[in-house]
Coordinates of C-alpha atoms in Angstrom, one line a residue:
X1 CA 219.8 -118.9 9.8
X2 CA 219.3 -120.2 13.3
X3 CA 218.4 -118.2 16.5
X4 CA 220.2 -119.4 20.0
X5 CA 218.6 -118.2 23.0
X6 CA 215.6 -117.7 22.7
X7 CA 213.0 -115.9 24.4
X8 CA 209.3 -114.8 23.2
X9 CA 208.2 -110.9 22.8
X10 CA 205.5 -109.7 23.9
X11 CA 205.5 -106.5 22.0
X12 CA 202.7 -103.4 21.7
X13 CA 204.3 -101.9 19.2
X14 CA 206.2 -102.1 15.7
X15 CA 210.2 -103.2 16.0
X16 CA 212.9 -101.9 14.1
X17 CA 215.4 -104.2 12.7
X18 CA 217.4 -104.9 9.5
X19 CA 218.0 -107.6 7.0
X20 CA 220.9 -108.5 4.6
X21 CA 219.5 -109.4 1.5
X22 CA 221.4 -109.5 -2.0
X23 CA 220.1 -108.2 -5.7
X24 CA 219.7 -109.8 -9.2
X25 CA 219.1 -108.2 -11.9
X26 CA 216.3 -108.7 -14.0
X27 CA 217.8 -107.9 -17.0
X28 CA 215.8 -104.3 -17.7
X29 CA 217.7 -102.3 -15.3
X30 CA 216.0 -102.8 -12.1
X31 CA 216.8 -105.5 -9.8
X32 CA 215.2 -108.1 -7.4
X33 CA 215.7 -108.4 -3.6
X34 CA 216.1 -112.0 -2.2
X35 CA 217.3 -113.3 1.1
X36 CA 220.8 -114.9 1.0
X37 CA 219.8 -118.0 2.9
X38 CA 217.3 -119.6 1.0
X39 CA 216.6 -116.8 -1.8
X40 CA 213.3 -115.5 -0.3
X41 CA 212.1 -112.9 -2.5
X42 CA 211.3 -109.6 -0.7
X43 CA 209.4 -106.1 -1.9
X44 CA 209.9 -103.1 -0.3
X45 CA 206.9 -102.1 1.4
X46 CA 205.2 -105.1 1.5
X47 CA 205.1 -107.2 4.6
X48 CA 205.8 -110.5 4.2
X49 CA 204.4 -113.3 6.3
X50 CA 205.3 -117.2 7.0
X51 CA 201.5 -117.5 7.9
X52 CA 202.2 -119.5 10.5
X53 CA 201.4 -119.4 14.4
X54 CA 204.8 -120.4 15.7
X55 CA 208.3 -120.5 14.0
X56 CA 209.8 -124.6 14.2
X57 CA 212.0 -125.1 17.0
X58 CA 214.3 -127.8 17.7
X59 CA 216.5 -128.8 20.5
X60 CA 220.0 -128.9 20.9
X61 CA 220.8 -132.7 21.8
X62 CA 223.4 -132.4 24.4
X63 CA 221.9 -129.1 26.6
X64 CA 217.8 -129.6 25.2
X65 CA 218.2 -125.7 24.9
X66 CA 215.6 -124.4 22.7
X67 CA 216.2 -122.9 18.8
X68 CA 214.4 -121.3 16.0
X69 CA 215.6 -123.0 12.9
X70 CA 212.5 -122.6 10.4
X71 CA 208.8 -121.2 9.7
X72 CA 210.4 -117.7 10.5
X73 CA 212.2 -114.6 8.9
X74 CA 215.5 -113.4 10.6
X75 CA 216.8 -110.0 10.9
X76 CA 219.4 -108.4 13.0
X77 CA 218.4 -106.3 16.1
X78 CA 221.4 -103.7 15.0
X79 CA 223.1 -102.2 11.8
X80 CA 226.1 -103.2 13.1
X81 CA 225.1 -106.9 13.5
X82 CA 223.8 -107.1 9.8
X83 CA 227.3 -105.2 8.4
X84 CA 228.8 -108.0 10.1
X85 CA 227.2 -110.5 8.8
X86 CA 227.6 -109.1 5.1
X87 CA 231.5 -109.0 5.7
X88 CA 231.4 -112.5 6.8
X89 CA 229.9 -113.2 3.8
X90 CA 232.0 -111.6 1.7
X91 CA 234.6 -113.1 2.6
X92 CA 233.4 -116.9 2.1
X93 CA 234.6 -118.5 -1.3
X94 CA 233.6 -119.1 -3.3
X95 CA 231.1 -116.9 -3.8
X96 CA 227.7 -118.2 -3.4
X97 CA 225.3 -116.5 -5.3
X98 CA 223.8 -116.1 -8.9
X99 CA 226.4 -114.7 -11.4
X100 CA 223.5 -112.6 -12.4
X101 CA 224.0 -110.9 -8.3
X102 CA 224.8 -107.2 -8.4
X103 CA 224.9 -106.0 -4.9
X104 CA 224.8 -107.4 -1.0
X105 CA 222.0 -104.6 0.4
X106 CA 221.0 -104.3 4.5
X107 CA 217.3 -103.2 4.3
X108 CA 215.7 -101.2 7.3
X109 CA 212.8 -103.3 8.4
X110 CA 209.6 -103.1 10.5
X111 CA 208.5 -106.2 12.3
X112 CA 205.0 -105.7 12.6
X113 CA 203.4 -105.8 16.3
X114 CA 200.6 -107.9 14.8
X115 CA 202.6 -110.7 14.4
X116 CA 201.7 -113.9 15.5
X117 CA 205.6 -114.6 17.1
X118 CA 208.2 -112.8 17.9
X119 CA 211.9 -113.8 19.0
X120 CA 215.0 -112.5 20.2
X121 CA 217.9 -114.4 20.5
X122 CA 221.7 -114.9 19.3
X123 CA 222.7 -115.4 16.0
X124 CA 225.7 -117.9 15.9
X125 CA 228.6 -117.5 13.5
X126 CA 231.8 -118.9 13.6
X127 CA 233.8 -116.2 14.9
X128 CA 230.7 -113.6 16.7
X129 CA 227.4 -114.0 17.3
X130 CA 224.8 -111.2 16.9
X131 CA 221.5 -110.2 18.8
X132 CA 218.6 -111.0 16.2
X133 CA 215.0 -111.3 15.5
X134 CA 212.8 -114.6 14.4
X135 CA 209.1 -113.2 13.7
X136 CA 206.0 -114.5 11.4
X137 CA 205.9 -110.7 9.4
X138 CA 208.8 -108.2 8.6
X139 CA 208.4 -105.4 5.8
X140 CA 211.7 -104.0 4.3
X141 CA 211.0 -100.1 4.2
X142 CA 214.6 -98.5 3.2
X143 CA 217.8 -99.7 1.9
X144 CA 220.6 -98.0 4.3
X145 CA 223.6 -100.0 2.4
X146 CA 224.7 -100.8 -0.7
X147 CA 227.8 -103.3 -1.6
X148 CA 228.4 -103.8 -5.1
X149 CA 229.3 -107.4 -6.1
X150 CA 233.1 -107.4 -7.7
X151 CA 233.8 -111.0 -9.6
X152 CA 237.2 -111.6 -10.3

């Protein structure tokens, strides 16, 4: 996930955001959260770092405008923005993940105020784009939606 216009935080306290993660299960009834774009796993509660000082930024050839593209974690500024995303998804085939997947979840999160970077910026998809977050910590606290996984 990439973030398009970009500018740095400076922030005193903790920011609320959320995250669209999906669930496997693990076989003994319980169920393991990992990110959908590169199957980060995540524990609710715990506040996960990159343990880095600054996310990687590139440039976009034609403009040399600025974007986060790794060494971060991304989450949406808004519920909204993270329900769209997850119908996006959705709707992609084929479906992309495990065949042991049970659920598309969007997590309540806390992005830490000690963190070594924060970013807002624009998410880019296809057909929207979506005010997000690229920061070094972010701890999932509730799950606040639930999508079951249907296969055909």
């Amino acid at each position: 996930m990439c973030l398009y216009k970009i500018k740095k935080l400076n922030k005193k306290k903790d920011i609320t955001c959320y995250k669209v993660l999906y669930c496997v299960s693990n076989g003994s009834g319980g169920f393991s959260m990992l990110s959908l774009i590169k199957d980060y796993p995540y524990e609710m509660g715990v506040v996960h770092s990159t343990n880095t000082d600054s996310p990687q930024i590139d440039y976009i050839d034609s403009t040399y405008e600025p974007y986060i593209r790794g060494n971060s974690l991304h989450s949406f500024k808004t519920l909204y923005g993270a329900k769209k995303m997850v119908k996006c998804f959705l709707k992609r085939k084929p479906f992309t993940l495990p065949t042991n997947s049970i659920a598309i979840i969007i997590v309540k999160c806390i992005i830490p105020s000690d963190s070594n970077f924060i970013y807002k910026g624009i998410f880019l998809e296809k057909d929207f784009s979506l005010r997000s977050y690229a920061s070094e910590k972010l701890e999932p606290i509730e799950i606040v939606k639930y999508y079951p996984i249907r296969r055909k």
